[in-house]
PDB file of C-alpha atoms in Angstrom:
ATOM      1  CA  UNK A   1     105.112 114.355 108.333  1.00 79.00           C
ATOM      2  CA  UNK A   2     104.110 111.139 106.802  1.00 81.00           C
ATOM      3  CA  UNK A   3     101.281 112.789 104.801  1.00 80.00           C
ATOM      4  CA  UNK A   4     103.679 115.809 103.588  1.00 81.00           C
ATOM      5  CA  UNK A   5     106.380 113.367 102.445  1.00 86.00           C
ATOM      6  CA  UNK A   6     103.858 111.233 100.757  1.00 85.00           C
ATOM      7  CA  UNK A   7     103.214 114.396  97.790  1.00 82.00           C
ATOM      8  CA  UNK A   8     106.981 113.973  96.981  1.00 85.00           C
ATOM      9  CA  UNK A   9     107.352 109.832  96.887  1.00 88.00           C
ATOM     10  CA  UNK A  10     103.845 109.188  95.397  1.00 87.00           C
ATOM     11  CA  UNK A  11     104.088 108.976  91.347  1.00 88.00           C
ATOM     12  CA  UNK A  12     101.987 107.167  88.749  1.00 88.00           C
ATOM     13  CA  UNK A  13     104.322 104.841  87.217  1.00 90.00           C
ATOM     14  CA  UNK A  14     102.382 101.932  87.000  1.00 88.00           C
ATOM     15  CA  UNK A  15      99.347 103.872  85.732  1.00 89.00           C
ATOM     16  CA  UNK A  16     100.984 105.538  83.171  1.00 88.00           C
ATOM     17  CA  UNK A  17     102.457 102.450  82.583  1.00 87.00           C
ATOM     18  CA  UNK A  18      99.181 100.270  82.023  1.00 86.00           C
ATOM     19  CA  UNK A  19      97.855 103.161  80.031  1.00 86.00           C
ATOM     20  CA  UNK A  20     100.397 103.280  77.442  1.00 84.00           C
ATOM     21  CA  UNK A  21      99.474  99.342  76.773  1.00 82.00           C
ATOM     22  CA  UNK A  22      95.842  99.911  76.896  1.00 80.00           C
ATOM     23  CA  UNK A  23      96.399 102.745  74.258  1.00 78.00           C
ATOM     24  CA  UNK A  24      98.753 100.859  72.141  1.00 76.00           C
ATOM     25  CA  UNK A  25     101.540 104.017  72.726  1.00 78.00           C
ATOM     26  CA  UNK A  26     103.801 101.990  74.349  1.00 78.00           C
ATOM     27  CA  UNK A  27     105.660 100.799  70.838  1.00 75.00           C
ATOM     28  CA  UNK A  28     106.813 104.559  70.372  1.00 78.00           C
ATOM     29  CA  UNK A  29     108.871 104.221  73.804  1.00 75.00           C
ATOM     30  CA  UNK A  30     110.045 101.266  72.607  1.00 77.00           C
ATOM     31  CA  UNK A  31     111.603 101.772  69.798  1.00 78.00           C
ATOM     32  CA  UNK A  32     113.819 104.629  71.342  1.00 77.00           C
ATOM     33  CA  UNK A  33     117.019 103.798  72.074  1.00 82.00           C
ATOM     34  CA  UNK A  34     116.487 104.902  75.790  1.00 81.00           C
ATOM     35  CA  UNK A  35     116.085 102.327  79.317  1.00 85.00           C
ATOM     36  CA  UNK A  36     111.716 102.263  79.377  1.00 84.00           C
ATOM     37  CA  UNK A  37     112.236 101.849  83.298  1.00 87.00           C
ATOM     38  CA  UNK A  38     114.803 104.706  83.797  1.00 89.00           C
ATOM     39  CA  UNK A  39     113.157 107.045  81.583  1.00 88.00           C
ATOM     40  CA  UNK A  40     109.803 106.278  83.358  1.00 90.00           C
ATOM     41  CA  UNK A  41     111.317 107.043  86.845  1.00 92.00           C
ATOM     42  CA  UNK A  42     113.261 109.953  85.576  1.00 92.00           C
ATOM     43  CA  UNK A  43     110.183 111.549  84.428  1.00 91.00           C
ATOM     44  CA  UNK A  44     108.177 110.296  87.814  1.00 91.00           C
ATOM     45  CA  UNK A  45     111.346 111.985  89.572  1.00 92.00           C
ATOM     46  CA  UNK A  46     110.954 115.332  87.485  1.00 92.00           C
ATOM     47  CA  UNK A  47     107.568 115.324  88.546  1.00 89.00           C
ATOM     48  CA  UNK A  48     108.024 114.727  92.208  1.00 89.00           C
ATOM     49  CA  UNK A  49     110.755 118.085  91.730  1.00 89.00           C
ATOM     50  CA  UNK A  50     107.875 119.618  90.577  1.00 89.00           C
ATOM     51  CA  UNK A  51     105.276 118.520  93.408  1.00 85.00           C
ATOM     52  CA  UNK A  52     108.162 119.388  96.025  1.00 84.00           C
ATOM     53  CA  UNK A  53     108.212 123.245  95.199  1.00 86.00           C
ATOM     54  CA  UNK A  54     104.675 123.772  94.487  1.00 84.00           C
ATOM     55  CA  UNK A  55     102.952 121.368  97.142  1.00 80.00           C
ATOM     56  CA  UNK A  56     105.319 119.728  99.814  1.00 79.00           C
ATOM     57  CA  UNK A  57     107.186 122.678 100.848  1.00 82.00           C
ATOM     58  CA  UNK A  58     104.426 124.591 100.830  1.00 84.00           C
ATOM     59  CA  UNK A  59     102.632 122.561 102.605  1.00 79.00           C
ATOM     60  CA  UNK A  60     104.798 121.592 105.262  1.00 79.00           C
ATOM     61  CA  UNK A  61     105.341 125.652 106.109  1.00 82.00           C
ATOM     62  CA  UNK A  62     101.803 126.316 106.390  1.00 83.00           C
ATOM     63  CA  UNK A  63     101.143 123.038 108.834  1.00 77.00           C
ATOM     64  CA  UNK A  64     104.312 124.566 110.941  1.00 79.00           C
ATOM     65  CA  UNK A  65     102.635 127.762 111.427  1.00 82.00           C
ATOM     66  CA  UNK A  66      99.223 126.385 111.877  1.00 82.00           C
ATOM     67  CA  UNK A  67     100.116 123.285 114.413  1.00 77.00           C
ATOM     68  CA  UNK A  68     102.516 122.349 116.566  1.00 75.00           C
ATOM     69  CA  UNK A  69     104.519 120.183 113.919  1.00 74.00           C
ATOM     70  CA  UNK A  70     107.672 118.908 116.135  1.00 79.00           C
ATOM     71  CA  UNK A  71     110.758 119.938 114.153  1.00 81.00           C
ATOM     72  CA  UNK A  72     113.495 117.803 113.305  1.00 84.00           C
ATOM     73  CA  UNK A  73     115.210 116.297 116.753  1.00 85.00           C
ATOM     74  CA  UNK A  74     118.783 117.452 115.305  1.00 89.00           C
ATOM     75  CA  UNK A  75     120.602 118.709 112.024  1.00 92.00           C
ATOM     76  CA  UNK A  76     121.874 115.161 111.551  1.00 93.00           C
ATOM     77  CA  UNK A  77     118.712 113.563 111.908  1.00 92.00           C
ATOM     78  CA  UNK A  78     117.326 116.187 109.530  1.00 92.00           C
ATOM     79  CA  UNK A  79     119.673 114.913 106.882  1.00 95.00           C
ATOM     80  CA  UNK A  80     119.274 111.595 107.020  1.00 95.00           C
ATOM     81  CA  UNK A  81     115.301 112.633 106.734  1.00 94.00           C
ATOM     82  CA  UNK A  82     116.086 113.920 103.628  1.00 93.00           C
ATOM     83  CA  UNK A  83     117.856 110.947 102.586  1.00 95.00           C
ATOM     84  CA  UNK A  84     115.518 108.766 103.617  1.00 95.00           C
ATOM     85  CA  UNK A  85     113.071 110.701 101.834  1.00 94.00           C
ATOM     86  CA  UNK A  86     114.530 110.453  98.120  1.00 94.00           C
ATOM     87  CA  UNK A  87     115.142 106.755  98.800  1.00 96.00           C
ATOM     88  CA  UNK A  88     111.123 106.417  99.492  1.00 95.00           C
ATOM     89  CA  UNK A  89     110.907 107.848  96.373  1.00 94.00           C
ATOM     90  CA  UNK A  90     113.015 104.745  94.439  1.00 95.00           C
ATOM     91  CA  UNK A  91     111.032 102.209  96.212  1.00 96.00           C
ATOM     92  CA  UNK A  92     107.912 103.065  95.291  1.00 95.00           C
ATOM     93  CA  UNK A  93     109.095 103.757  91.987  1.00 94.00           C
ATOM     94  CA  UNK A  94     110.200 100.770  91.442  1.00 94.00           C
ATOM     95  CA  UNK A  95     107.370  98.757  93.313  1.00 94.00           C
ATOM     96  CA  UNK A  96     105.046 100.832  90.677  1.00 93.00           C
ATOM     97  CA  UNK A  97     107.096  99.631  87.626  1.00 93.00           C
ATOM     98  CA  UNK A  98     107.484  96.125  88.710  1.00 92.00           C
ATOM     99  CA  UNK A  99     103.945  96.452  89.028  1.00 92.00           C
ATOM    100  CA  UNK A 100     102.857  98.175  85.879  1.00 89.00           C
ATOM    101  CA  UNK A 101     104.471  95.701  84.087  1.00 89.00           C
ATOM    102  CA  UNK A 102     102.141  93.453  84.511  1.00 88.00           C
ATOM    103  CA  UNK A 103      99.713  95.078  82.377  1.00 85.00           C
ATOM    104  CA  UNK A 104     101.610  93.735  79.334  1.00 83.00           C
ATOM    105  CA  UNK A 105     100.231  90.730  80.452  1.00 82.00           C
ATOM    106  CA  UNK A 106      97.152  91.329  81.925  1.00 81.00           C
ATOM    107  CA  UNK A 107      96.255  93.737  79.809  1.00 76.00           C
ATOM    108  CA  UNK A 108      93.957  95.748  82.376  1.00 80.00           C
ATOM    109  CA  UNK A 109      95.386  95.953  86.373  1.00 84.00           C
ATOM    110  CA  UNK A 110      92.899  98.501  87.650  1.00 85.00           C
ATOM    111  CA  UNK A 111      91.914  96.274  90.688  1.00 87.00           C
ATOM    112  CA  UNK A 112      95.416  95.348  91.082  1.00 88.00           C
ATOM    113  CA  UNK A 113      96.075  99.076  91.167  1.00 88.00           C
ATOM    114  CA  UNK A 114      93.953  99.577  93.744  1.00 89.00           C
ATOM    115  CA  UNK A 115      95.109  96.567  95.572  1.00 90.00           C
ATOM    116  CA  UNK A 116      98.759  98.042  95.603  1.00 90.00           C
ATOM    117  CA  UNK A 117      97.706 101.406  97.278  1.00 89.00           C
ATOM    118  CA  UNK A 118      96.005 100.123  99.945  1.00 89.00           C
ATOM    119  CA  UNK A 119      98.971  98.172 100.901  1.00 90.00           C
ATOM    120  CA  UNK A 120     101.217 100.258 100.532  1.00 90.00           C
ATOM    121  CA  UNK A 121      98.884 102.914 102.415  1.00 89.00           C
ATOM    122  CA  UNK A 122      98.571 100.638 105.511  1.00 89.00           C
ATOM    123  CA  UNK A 123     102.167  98.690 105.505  1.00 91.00           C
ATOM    124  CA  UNK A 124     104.215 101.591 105.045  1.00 90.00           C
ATOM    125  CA  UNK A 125     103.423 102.700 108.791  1.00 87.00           C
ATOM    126  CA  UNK A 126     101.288 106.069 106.968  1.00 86.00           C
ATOM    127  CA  UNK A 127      97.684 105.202 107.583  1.00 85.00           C
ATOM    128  CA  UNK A 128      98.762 103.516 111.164  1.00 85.00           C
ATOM    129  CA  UNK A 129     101.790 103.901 112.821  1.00 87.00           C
ATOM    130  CA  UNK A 130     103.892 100.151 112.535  1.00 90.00           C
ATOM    131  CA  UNK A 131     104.510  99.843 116.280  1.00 88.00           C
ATOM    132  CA  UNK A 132     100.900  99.414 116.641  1.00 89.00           C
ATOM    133  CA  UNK A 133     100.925  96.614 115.063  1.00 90.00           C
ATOM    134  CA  UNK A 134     100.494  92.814 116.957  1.00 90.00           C
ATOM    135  CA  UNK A 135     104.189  91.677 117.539  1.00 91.00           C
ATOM    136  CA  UNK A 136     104.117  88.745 114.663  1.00 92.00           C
ATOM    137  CA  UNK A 137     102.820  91.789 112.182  1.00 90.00           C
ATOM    138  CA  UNK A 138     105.628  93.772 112.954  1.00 90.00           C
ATOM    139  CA  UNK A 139     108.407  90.877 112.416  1.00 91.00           C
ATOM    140  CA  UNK A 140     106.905  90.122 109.175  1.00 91.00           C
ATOM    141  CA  UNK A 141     106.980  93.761 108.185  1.00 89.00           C
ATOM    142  CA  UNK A 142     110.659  94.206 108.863  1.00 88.00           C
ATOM    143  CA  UNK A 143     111.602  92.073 106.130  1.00 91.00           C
ATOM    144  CA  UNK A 144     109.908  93.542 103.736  1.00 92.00           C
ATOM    145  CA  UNK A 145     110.766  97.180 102.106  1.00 93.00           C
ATOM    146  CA  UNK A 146     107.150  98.693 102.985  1.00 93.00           C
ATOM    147  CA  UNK A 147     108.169 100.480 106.658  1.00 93.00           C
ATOM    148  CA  UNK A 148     111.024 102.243 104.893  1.00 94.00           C
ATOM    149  CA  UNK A 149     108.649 104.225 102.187  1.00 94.00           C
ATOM    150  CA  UNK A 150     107.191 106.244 105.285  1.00 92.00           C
ATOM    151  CA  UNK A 151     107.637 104.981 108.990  1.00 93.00           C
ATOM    152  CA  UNK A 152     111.622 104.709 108.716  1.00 94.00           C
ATOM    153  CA  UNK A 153     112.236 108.229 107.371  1.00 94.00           C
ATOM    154  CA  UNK A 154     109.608 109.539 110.352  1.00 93.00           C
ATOM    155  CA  UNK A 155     111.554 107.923 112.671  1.00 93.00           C
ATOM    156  CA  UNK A 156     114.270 109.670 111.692  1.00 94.00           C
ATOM    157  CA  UNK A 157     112.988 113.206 111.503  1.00 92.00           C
ATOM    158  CA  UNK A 158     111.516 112.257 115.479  1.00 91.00           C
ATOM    159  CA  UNK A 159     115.073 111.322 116.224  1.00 91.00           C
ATOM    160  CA  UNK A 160     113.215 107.367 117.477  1.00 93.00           C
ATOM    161  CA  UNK A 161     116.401 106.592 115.612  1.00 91.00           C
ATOM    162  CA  UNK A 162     120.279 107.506 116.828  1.00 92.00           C
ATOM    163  CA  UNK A 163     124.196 106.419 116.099  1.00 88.00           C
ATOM    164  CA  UNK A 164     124.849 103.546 113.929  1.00 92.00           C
ATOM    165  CA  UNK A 165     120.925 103.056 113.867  1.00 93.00           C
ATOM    166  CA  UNK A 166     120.908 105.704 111.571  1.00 94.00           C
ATOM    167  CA  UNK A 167     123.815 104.449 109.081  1.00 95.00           C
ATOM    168  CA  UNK A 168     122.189 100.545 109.365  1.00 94.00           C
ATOM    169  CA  UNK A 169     118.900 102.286 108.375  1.00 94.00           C
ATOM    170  CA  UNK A 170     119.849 104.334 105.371  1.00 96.00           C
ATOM    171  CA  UNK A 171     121.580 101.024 104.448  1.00 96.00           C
ATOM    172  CA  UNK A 172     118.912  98.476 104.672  1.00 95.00           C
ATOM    173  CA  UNK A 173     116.356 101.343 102.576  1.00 96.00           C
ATOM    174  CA  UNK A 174     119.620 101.791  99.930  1.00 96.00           C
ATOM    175  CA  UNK A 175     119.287  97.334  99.674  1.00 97.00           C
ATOM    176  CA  UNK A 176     115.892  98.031  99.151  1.00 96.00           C
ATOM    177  CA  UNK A 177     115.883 100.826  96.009  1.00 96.00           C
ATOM    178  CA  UNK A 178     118.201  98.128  94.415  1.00 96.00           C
ATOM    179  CA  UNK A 179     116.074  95.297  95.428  1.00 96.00           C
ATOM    180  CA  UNK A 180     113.083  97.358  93.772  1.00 95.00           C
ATOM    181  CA  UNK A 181     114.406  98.618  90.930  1.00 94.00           C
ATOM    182  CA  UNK A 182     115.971  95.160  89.950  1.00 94.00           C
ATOM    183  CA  UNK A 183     112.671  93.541  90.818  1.00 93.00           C
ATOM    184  CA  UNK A 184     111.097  96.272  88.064  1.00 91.00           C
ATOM    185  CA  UNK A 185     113.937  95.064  85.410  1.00 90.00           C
ATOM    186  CA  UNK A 186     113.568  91.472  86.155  1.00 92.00           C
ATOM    187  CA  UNK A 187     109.825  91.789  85.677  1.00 88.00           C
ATOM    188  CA  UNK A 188     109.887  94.191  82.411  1.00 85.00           C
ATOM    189  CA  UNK A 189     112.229  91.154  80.968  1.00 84.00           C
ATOM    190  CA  UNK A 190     109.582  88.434  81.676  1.00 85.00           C
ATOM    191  CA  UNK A 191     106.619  90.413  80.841  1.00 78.00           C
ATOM    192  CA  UNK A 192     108.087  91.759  77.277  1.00 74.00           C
ATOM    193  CA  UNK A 193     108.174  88.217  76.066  1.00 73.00           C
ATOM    194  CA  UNK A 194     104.517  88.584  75.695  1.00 66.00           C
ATOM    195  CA  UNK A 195     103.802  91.975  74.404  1.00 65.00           C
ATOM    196  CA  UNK A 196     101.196  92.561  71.876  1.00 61.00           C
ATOM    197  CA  UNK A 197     100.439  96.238  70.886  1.00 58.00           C
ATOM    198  CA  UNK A 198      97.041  97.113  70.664  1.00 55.00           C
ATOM    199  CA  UNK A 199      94.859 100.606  69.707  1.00 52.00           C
ATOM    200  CA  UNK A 200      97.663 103.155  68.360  1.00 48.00           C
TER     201      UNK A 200
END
């Protein structure tokens, strides 16, 4: 479920991002009287739509006819799944813009790129499940927004989470979109000061 989720949450806003500086197109976005980090994760979002009907669904039916995929533990949990799901989405979004900003500045962030998915890969609970991490690994990870890009919202589909559990963590992933997206904003300020538009 992790895997199947991942096609509608993944998106390529830093790289498009770092592209547009490398190629000197980012002064066209600029000077439109539009939000640069809203109208990149609009456009991420349209593209996750887009993934969701022609890959994750898709997807997901043929692995529940093929194996024995465990279906959601209740109607409830199913929803808050869902929720869970689009609020993935928003973090990594803005964990990707916070991060593609920073090729304003650095001007190339291919190896921090790279860096960034393999983190995310391994601390969001996808490549190995959280709980098997050492104790001290998991109490560090719980204060940071990676678990609830994949391990929360599988937790929730399993129904490993019940009751208020649920409400506290559709909360705590909500704190984290804002947390994200304001971390994107905060770092598109700083890194704007600096700006110098090259190729074009």
């Amino acid at each position: 479920m992790g895997w199947i989720i991942r096609s509608f949450y993944f998106n390529n806003i830093d790289q498009d991002l770092a592209t547009q500086v490398t190629e000197g197109t980012l002064v066209m976005n600029l000077i439109k009287p539009v939000n640069l980090e809203s109208a990149m994760i609009a456009q991420a979002l349209g593209q996750s739509v887009f993934r969701l009907t022609l890959l994750t669904v898709p997807t997901a039916l043929i692995l529940f006819l093929v194996y024995p995929v465990r279906r959601p533990a209740s109607l409830v949990h199913f929803i808050a799944f869902f929720l869970s799901v689009v609020f993935s989405f928003f973090i990594v979004a803005g964990i990707n813009y916070a991060v593609g900003t920073l090729a304003v500045r650095l001007k190339s962030i291919l190896g921090l790129l790279r860096a960034k998915y393999f983190v995310l890969e391994l601390f969001s609970g996808l490549l190995l499940p959280i709980s098997f991490f050492p104790p001290i690994f998991q109490k560090a990870l719980a204060v940071m927004p990676f678990q609830y890009i994949s391990y929360i919202p599988v937790l929730l589909y399993l129904g490993k989470i019940n009751g208020r559990g649920i409400l506290s963590a559709l909360g705590l992933q909500l704190f984290w979109v804002l947390a994200m997206l304001a971390l994107g904003h905060w770092m598109w300020r700083w890194s704007s000061r600096r700006i110098t538009i090259q190729g074009g």
